[in-house]
PDB file of N, CA and C in Angstrom:
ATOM      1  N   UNK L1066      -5.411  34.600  -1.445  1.00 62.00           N
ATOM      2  CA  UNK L1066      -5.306  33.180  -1.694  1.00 62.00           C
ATOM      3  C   UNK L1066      -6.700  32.564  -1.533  1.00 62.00           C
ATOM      4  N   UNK L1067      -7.467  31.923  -2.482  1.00 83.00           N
ATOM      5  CA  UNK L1067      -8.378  31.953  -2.210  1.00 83.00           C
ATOM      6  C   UNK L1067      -8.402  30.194  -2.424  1.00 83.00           C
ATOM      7  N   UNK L1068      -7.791  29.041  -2.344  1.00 78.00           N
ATOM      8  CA  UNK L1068      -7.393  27.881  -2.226  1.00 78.00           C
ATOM      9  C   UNK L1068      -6.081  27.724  -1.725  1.00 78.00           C
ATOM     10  N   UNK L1069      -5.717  26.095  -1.395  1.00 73.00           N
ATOM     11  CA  UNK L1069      -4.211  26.239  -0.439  1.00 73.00           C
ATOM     12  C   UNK L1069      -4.733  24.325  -0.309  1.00 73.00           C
ATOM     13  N   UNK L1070      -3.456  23.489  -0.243  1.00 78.00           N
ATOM     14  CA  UNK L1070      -3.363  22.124   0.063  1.00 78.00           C
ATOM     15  C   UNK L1070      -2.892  21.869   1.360  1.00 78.00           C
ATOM     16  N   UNK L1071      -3.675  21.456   2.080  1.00 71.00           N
ATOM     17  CA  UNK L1071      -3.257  21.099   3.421  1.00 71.00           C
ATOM     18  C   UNK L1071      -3.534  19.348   3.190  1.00 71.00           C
ATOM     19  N   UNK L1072      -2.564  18.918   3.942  1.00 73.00           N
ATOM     20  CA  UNK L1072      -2.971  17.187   4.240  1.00 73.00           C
ATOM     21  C   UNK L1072      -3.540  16.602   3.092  1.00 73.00           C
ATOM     22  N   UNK L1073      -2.915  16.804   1.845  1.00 72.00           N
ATOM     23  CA  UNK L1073      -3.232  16.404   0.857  1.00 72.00           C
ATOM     24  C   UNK L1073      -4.381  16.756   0.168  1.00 72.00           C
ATOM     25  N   UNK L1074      -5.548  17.754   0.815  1.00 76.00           N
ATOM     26  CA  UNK L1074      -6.926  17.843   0.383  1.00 76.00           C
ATOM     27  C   UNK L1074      -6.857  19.404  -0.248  1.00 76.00           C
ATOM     28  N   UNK L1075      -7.222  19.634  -1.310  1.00 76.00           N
ATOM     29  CA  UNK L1075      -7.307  21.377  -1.611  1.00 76.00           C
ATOM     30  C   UNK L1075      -8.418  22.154  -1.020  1.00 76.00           C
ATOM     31  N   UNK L1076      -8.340  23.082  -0.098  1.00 72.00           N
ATOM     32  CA  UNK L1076      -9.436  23.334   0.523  1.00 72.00           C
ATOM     33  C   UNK L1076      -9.359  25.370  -0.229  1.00 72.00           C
ATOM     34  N   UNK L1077     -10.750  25.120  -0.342  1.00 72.00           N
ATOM     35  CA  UNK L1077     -11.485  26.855  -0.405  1.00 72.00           C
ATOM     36  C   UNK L1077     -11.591  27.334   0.269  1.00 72.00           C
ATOM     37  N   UNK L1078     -11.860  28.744   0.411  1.00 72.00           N
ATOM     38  CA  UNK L1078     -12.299  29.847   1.087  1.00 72.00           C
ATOM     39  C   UNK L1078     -13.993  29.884   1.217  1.00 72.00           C
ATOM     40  N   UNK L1079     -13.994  29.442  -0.418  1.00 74.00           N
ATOM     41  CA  UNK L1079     -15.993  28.792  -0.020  1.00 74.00           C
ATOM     42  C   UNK L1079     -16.120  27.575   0.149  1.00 74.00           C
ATOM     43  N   UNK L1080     -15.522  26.546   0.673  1.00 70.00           N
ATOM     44  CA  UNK L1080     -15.438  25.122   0.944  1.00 70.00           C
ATOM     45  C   UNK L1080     -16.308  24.514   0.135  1.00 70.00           C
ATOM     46  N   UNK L1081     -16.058  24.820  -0.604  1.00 78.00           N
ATOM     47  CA  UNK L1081     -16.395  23.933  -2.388  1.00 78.00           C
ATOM     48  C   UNK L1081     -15.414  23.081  -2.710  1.00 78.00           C
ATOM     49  N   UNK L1082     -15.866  21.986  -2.873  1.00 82.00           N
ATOM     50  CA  UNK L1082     -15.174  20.720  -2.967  1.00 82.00           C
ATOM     51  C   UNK L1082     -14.986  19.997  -4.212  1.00 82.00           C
ATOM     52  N   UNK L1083     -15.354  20.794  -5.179  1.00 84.00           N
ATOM     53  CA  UNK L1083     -15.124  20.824  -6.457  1.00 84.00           C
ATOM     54  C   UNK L1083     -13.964  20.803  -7.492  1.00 84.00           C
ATOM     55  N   UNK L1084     -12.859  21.541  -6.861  1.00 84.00           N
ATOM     56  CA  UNK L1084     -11.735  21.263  -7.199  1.00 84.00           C
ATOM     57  C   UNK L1084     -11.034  20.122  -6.477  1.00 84.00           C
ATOM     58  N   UNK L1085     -11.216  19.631  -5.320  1.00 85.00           N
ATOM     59  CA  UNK L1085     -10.617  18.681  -4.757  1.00 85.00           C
ATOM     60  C   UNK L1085     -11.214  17.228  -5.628  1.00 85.00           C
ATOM     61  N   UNK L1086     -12.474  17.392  -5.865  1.00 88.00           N
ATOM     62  CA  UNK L1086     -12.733  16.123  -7.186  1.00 88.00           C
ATOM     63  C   UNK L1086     -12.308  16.007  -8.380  1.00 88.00           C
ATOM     64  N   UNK L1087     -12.104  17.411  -8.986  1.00 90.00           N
ATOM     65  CA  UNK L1087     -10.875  17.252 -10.143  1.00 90.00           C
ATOM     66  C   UNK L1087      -9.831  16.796 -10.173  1.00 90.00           C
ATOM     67  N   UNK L1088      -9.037  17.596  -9.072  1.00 88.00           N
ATOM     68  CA  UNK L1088      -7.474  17.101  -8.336  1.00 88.00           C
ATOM     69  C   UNK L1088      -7.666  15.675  -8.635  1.00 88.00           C
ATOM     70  N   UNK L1089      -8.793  14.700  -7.876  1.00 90.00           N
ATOM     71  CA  UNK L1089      -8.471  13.013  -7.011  1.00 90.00           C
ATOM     72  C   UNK L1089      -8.962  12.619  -8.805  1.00 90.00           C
ATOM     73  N   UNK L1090      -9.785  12.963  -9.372  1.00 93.00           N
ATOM     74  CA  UNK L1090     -10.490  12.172 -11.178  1.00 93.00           C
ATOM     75  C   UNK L1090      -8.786  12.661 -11.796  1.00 93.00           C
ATOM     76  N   UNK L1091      -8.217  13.470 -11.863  1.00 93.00           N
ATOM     77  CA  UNK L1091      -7.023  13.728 -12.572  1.00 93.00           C
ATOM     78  C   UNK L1091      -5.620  12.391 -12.200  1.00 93.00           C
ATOM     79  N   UNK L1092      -5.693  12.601 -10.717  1.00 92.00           N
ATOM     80  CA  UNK L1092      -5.074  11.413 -10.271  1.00 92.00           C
ATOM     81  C   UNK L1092      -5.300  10.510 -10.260  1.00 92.00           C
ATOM     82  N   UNK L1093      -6.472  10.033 -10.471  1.00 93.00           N
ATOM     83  CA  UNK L1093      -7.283   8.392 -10.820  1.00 93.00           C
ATOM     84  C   UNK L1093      -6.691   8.354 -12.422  1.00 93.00           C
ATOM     85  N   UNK L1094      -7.013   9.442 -13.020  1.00 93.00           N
ATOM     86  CA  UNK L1094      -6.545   9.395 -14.444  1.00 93.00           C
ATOM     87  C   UNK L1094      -5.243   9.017 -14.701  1.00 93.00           C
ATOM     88  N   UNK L1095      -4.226   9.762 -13.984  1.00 93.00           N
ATOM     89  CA  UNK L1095      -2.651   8.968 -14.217  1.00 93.00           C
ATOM     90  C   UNK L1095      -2.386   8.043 -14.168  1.00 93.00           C
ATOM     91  N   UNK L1096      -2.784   7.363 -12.855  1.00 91.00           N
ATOM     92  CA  UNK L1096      -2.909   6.028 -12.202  1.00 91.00           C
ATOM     93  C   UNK L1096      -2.791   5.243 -13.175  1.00 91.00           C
ATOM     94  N   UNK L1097      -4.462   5.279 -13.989  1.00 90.00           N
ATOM     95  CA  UNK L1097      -5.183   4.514 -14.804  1.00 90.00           C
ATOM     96  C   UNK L1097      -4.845   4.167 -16.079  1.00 90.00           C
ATOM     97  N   UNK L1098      -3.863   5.871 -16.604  1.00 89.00           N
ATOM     98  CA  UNK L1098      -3.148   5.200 -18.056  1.00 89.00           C
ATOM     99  C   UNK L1098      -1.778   5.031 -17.588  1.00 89.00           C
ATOM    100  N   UNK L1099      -1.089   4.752 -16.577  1.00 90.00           N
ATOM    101  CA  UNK L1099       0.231   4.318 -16.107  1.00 90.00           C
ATOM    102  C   UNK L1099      -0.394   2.276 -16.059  1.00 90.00           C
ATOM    103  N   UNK L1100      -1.651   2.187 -15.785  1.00 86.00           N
ATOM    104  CA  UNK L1100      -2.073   0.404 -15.688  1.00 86.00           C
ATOM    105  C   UNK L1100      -3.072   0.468 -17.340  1.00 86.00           C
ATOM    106  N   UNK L1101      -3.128   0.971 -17.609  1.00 82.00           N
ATOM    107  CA  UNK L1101      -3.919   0.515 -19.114  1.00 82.00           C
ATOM    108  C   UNK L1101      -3.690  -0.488 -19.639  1.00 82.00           C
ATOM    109  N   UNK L1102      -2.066  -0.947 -20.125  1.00 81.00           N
ATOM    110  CA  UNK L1102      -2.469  -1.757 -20.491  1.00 81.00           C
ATOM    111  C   UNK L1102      -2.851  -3.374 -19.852  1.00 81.00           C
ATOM    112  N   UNK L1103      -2.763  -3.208 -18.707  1.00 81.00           N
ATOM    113  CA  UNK L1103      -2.629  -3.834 -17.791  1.00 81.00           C
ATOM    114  C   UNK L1103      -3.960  -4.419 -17.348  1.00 81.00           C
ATOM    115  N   UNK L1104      -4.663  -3.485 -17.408  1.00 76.00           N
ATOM    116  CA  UNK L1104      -6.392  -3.225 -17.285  1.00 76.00           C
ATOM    117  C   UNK L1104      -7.306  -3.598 -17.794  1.00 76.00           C
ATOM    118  N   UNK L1105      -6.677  -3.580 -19.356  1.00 70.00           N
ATOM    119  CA  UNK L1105      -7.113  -3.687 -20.386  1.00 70.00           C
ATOM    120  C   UNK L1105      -6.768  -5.343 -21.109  1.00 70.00           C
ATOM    121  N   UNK L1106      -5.677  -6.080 -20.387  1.00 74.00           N
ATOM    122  CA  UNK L1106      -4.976  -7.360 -20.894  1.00 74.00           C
ATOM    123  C   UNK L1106      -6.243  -8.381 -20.683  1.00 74.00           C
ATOM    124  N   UNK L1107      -6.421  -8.739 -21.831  1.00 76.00           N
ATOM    125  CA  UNK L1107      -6.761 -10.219 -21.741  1.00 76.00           C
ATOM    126  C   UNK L1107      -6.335 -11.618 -21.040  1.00 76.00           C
ATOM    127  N   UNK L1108      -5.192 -11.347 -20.792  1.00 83.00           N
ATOM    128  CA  UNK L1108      -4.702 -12.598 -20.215  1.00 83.00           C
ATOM    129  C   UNK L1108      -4.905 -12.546 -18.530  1.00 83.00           C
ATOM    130  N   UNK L1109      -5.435 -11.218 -18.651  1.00 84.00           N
ATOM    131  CA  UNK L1109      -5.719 -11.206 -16.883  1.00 84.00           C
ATOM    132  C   UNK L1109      -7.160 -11.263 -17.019  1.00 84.00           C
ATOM    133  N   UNK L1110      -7.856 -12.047 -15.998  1.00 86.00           N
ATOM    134  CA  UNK L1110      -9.313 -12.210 -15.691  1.00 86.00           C
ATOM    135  C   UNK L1110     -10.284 -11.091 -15.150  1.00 86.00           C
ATOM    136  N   UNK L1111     -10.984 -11.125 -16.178  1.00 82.00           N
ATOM    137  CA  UNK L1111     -12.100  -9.317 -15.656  1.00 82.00           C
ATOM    138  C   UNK L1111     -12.500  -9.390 -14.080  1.00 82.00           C
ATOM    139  N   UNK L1112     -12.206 -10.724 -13.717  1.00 86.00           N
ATOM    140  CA  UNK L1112     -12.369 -10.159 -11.756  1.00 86.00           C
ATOM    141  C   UNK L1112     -11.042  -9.548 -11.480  1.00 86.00           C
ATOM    142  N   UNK L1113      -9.762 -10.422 -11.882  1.00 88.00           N
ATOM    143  CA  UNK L1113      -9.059  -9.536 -11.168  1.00 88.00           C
ATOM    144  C   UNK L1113      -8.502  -7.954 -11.551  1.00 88.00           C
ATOM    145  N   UNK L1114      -8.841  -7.952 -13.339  1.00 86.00           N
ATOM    146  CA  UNK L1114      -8.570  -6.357 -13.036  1.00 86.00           C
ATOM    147  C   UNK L1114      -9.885  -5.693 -12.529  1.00 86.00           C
ATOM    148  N   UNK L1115     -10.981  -6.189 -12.128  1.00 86.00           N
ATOM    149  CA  UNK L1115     -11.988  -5.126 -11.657  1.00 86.00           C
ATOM    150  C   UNK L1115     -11.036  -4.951 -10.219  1.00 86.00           C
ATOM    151  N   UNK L1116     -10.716  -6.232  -9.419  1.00 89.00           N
ATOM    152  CA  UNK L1116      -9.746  -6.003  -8.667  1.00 89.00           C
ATOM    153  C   UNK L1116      -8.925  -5.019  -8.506  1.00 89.00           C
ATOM    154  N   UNK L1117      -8.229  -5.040  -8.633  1.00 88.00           N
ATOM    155  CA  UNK L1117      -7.146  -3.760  -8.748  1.00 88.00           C
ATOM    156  C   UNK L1117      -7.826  -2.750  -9.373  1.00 88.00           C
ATOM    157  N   UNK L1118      -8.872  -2.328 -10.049  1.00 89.00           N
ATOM    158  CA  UNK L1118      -9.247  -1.070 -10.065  1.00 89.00           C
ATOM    159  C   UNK L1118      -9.521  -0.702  -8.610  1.00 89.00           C
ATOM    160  N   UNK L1119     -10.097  -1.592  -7.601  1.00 90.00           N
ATOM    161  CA  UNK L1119     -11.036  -1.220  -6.686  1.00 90.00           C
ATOM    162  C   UNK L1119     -10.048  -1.045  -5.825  1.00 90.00           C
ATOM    163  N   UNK L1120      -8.269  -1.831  -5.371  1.00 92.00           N
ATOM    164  CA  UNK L1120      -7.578  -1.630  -5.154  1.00 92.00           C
ATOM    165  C   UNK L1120      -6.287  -0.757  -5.020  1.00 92.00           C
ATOM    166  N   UNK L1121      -6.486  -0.442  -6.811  1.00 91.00           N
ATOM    167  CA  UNK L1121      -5.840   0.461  -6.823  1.00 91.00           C
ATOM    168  C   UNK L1121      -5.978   2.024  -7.092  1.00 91.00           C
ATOM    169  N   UNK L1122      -6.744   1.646  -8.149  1.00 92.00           N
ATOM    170  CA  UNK L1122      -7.153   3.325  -8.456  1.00 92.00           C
ATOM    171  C   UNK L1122      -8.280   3.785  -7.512  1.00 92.00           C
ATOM    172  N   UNK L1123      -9.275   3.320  -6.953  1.00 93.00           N
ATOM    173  CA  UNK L1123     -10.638   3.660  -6.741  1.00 93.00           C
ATOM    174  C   UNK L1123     -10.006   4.401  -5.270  1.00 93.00           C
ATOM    175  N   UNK L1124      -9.365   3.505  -4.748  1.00 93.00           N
ATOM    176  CA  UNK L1124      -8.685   4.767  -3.258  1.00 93.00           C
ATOM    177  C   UNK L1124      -8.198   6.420  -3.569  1.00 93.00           C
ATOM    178  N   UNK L1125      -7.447   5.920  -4.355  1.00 90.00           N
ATOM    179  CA  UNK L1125      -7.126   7.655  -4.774  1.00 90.00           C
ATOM    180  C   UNK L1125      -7.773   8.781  -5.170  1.00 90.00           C
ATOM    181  N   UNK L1126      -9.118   8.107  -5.624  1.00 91.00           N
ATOM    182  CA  UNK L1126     -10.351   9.109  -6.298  1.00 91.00           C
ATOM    183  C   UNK L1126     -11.198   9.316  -4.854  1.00 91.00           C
ATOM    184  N   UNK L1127     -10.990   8.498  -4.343  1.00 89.00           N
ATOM    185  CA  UNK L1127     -12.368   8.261  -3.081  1.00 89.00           C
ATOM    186  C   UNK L1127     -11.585   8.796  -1.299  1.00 89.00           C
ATOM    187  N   UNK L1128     -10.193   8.560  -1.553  1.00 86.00           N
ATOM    188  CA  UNK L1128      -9.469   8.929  -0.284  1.00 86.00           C
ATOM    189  C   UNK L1128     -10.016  10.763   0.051  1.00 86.00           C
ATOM    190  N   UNK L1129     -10.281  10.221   1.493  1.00 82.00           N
ATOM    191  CA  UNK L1129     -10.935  11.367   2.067  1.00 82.00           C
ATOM    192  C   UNK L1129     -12.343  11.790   1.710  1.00 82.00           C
ATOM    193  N   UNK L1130     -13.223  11.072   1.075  1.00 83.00           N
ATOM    194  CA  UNK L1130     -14.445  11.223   0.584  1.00 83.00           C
ATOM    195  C   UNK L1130     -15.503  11.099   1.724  1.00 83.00           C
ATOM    196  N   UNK L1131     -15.005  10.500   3.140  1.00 84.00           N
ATOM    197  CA  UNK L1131     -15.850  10.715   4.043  1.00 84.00           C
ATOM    198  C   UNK L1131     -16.122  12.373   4.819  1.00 84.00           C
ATOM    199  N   UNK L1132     -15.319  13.285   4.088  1.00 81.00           N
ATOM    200  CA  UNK L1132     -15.777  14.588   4.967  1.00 81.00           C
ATOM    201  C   UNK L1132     -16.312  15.293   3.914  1.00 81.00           C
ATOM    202  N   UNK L1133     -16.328  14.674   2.840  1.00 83.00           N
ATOM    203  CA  UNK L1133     -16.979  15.715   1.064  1.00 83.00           C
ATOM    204  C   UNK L1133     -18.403  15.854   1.627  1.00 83.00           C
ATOM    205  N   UNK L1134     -19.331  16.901   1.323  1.00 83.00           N
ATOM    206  CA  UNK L1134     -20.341  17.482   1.103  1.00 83.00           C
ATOM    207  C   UNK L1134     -20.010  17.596  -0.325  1.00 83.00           C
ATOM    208  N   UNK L1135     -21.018  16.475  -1.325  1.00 87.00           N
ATOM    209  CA  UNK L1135     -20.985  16.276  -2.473  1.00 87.00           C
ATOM    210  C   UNK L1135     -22.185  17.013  -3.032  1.00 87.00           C
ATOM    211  N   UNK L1136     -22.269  17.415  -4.313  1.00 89.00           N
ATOM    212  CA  UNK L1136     -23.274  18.153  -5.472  1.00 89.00           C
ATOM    213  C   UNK L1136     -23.031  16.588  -6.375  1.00 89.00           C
ATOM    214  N   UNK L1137     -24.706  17.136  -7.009  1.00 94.00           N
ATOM    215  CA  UNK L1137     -25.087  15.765  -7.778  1.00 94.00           C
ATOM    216  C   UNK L1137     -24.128  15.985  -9.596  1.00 94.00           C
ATOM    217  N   UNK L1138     -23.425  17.301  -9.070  1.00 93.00           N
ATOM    218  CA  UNK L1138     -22.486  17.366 -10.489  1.00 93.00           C
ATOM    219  C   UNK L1138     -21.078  16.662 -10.513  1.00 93.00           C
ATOM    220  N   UNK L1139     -21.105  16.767  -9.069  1.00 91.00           N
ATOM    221  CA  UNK L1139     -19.969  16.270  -8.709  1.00 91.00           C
ATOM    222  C   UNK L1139     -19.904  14.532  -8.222  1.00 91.00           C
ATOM    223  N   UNK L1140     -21.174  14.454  -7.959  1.00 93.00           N
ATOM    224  CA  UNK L1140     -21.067  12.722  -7.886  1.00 93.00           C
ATOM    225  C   UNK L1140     -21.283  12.168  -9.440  1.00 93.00           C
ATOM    226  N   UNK L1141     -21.712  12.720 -10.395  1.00 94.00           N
ATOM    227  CA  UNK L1141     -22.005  12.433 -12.363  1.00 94.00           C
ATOM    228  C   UNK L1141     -20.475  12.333 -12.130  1.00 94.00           C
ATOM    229  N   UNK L1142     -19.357  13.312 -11.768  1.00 94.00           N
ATOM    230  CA  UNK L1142     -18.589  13.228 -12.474  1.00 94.00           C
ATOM    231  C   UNK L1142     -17.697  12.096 -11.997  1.00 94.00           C
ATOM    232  N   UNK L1143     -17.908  11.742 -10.781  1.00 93.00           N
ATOM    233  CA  UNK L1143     -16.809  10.509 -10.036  1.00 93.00           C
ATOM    234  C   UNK L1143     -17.862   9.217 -10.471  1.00 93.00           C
ATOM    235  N   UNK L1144     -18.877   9.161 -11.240  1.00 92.00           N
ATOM    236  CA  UNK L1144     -19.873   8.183 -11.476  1.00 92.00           C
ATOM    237  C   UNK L1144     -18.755   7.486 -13.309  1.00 92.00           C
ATOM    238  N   UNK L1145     -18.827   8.966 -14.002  1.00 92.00           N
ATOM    239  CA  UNK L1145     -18.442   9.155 -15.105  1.00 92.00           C
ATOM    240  C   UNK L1145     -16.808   8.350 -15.393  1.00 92.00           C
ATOM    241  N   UNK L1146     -16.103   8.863 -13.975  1.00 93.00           N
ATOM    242  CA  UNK L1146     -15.125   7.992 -14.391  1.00 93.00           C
ATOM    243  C   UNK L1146     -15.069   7.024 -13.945  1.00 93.00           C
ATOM    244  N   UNK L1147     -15.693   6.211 -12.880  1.00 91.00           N
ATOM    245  CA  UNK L1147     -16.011   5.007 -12.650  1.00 91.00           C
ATOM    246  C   UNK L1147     -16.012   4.268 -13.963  1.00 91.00           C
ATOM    247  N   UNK L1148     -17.467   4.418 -14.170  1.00 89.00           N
ATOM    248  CA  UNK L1148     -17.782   3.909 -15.760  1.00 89.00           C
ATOM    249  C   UNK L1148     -16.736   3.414 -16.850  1.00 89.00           C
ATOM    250  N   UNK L1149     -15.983   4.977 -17.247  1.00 88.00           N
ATOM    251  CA  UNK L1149     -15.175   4.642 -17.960  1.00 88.00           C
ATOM    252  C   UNK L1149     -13.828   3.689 -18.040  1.00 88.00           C
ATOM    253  N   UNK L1150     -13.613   3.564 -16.309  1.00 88.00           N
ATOM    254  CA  UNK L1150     -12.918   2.720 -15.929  1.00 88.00           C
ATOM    255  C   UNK L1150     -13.505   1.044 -16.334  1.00 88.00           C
ATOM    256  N   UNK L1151     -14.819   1.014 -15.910  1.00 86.00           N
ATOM    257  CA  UNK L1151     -14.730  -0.306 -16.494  1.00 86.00           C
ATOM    258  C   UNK L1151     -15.281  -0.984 -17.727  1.00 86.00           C
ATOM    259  N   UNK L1152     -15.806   0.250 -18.606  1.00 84.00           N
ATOM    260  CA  UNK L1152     -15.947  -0.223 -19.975  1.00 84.00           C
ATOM    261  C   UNK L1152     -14.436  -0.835 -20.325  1.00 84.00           C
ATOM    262  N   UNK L1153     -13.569  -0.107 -20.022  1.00 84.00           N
ATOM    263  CA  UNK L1153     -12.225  -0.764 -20.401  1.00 84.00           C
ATOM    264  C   UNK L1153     -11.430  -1.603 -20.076  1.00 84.00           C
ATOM    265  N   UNK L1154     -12.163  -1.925 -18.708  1.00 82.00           N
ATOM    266  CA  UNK L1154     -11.439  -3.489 -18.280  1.00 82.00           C
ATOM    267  C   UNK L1154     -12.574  -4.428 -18.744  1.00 82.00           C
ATOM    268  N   UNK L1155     -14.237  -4.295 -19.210  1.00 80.00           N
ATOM    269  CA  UNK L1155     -14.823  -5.086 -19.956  1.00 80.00           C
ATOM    270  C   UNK L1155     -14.886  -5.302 -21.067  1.00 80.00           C
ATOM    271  N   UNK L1156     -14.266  -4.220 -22.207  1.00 77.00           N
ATOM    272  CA  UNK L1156     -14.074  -4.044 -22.876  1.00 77.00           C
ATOM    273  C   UNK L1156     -15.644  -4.372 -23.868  1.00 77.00           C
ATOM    274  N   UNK L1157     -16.018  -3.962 -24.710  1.00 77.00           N
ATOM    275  CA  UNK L1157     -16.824  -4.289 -25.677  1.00 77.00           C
ATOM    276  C   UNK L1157     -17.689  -5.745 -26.034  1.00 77.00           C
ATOM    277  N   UNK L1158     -18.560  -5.269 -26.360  1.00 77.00           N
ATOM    278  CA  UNK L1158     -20.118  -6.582 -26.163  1.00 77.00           C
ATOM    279  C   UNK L1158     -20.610  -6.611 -27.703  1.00 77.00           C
ATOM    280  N   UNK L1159     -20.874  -7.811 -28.611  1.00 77.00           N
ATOM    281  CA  UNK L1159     -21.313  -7.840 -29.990  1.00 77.00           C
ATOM    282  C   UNK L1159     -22.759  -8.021 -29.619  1.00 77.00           C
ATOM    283  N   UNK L1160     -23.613  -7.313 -30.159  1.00 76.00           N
ATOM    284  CA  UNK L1160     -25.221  -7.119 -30.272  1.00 76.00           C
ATOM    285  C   UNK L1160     -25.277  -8.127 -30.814  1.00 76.00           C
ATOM    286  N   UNK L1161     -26.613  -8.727 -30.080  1.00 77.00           N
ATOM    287  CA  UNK L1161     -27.151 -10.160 -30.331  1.00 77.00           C
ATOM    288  C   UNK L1161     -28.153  -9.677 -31.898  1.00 77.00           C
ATOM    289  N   UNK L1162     -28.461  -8.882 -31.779  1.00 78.00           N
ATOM    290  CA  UNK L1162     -29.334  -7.998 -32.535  1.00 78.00           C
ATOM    291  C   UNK L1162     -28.802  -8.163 -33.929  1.00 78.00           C
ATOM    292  N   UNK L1163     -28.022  -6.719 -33.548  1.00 81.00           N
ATOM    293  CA  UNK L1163     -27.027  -6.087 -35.253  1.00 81.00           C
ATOM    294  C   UNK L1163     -26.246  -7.032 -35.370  1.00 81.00           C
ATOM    295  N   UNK L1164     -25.314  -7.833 -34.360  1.00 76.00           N
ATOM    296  CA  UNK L1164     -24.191  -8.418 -34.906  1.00 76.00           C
ATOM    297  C   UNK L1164     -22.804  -7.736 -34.659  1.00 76.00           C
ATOM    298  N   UNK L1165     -23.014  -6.622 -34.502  1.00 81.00           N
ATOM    299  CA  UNK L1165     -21.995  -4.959 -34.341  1.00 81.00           C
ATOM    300  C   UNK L1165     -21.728  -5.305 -33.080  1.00 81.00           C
ATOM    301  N   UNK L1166     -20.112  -4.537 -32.929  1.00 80.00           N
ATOM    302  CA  UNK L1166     -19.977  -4.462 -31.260  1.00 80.00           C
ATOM    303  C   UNK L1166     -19.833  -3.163 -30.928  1.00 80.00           C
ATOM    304  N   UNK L1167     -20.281  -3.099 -29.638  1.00 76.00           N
ATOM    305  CA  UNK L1167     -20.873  -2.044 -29.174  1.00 76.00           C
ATOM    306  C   UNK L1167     -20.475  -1.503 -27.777  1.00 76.00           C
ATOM    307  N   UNK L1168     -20.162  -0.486 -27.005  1.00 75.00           N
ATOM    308  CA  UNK L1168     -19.666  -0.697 -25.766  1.00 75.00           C
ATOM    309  C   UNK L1168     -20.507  -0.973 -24.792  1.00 75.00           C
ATOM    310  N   UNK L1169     -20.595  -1.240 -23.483  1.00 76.00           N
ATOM    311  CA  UNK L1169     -21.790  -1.888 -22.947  1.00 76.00           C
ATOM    312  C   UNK L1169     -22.322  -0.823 -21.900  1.00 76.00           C
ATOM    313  N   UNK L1170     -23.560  -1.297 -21.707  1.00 72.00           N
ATOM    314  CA  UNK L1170     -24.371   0.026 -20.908  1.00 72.00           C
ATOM    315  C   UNK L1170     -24.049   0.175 -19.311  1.00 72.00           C
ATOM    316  N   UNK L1171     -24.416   1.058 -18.891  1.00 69.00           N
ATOM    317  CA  UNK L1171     -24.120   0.913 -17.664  1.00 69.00           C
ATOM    318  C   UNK L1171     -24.985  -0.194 -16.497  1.00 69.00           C
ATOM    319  N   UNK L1172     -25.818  -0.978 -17.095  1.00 69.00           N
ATOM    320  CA  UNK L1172     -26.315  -1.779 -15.931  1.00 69.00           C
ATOM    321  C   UNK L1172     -25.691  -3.102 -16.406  1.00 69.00           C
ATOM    322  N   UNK L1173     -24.831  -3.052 -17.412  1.00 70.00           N
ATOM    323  CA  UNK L1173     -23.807  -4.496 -17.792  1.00 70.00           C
ATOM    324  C   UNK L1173     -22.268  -4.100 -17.227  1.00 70.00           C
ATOM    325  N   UNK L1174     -22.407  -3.300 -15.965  1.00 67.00           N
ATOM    326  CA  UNK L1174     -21.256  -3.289 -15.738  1.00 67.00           C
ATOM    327  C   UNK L1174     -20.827  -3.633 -14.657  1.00 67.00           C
ATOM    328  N   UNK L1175     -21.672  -3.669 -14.100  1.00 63.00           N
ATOM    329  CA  UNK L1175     -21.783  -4.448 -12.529  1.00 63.00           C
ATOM    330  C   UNK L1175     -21.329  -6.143 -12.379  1.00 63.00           C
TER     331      UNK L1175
END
């Protein structure tokens, strides 16, 4: 047996914590298209669904993240779905430029 779930966390035999960030991004993922459209509604205000991302989903990805010994592949990838989380509660930006809309970068997401 070279993995096993104790207390909710999947732990290794090489205490690589790598699968336990898949596990919590997979479960952020359900979460996230179980509230999509929700997330995604206009009629709710981009504070409060940043809200409830931070409320709701962001615990489940991050629960237990104080004993992780993280790799910088593994923080891209909890960075990655951050991100994608809130291009979609900001949804899309028209270039002052082209005129085109475009999705927005990561320092317009803050």
């Amino acid at each position: 047996m070279d993995q096993f779930k104790y207390l909710g966390m999947i732990l290794t035999e090489d205490n690589q914590i790598t699968k336990e960030i898949e596990a919590r991004i997979q479960a952020g993922n359900k979460y996230f298209f179980n509230l999509a459209n929700l997330l995604g509604a206009r009629s709710l205000s981009r504070e409060l669904n940043k809200q409830l991302y931070t409320k709701l989903i962001r615990p489940i990805i991050t629960c237990g993240a104080e004993t992780w010994t993280i790799r910088k592949t593994n923080e891209k990838r909890l960075l990655v779905f951050e991100r994608k989380i809130l291009r979609r509660i900001f949804g899309p930006v028209k270039d002052s430029v082209t005129n085109d809309w475009r999705i927005r970068k990561n320092e317009e997401l803050d």
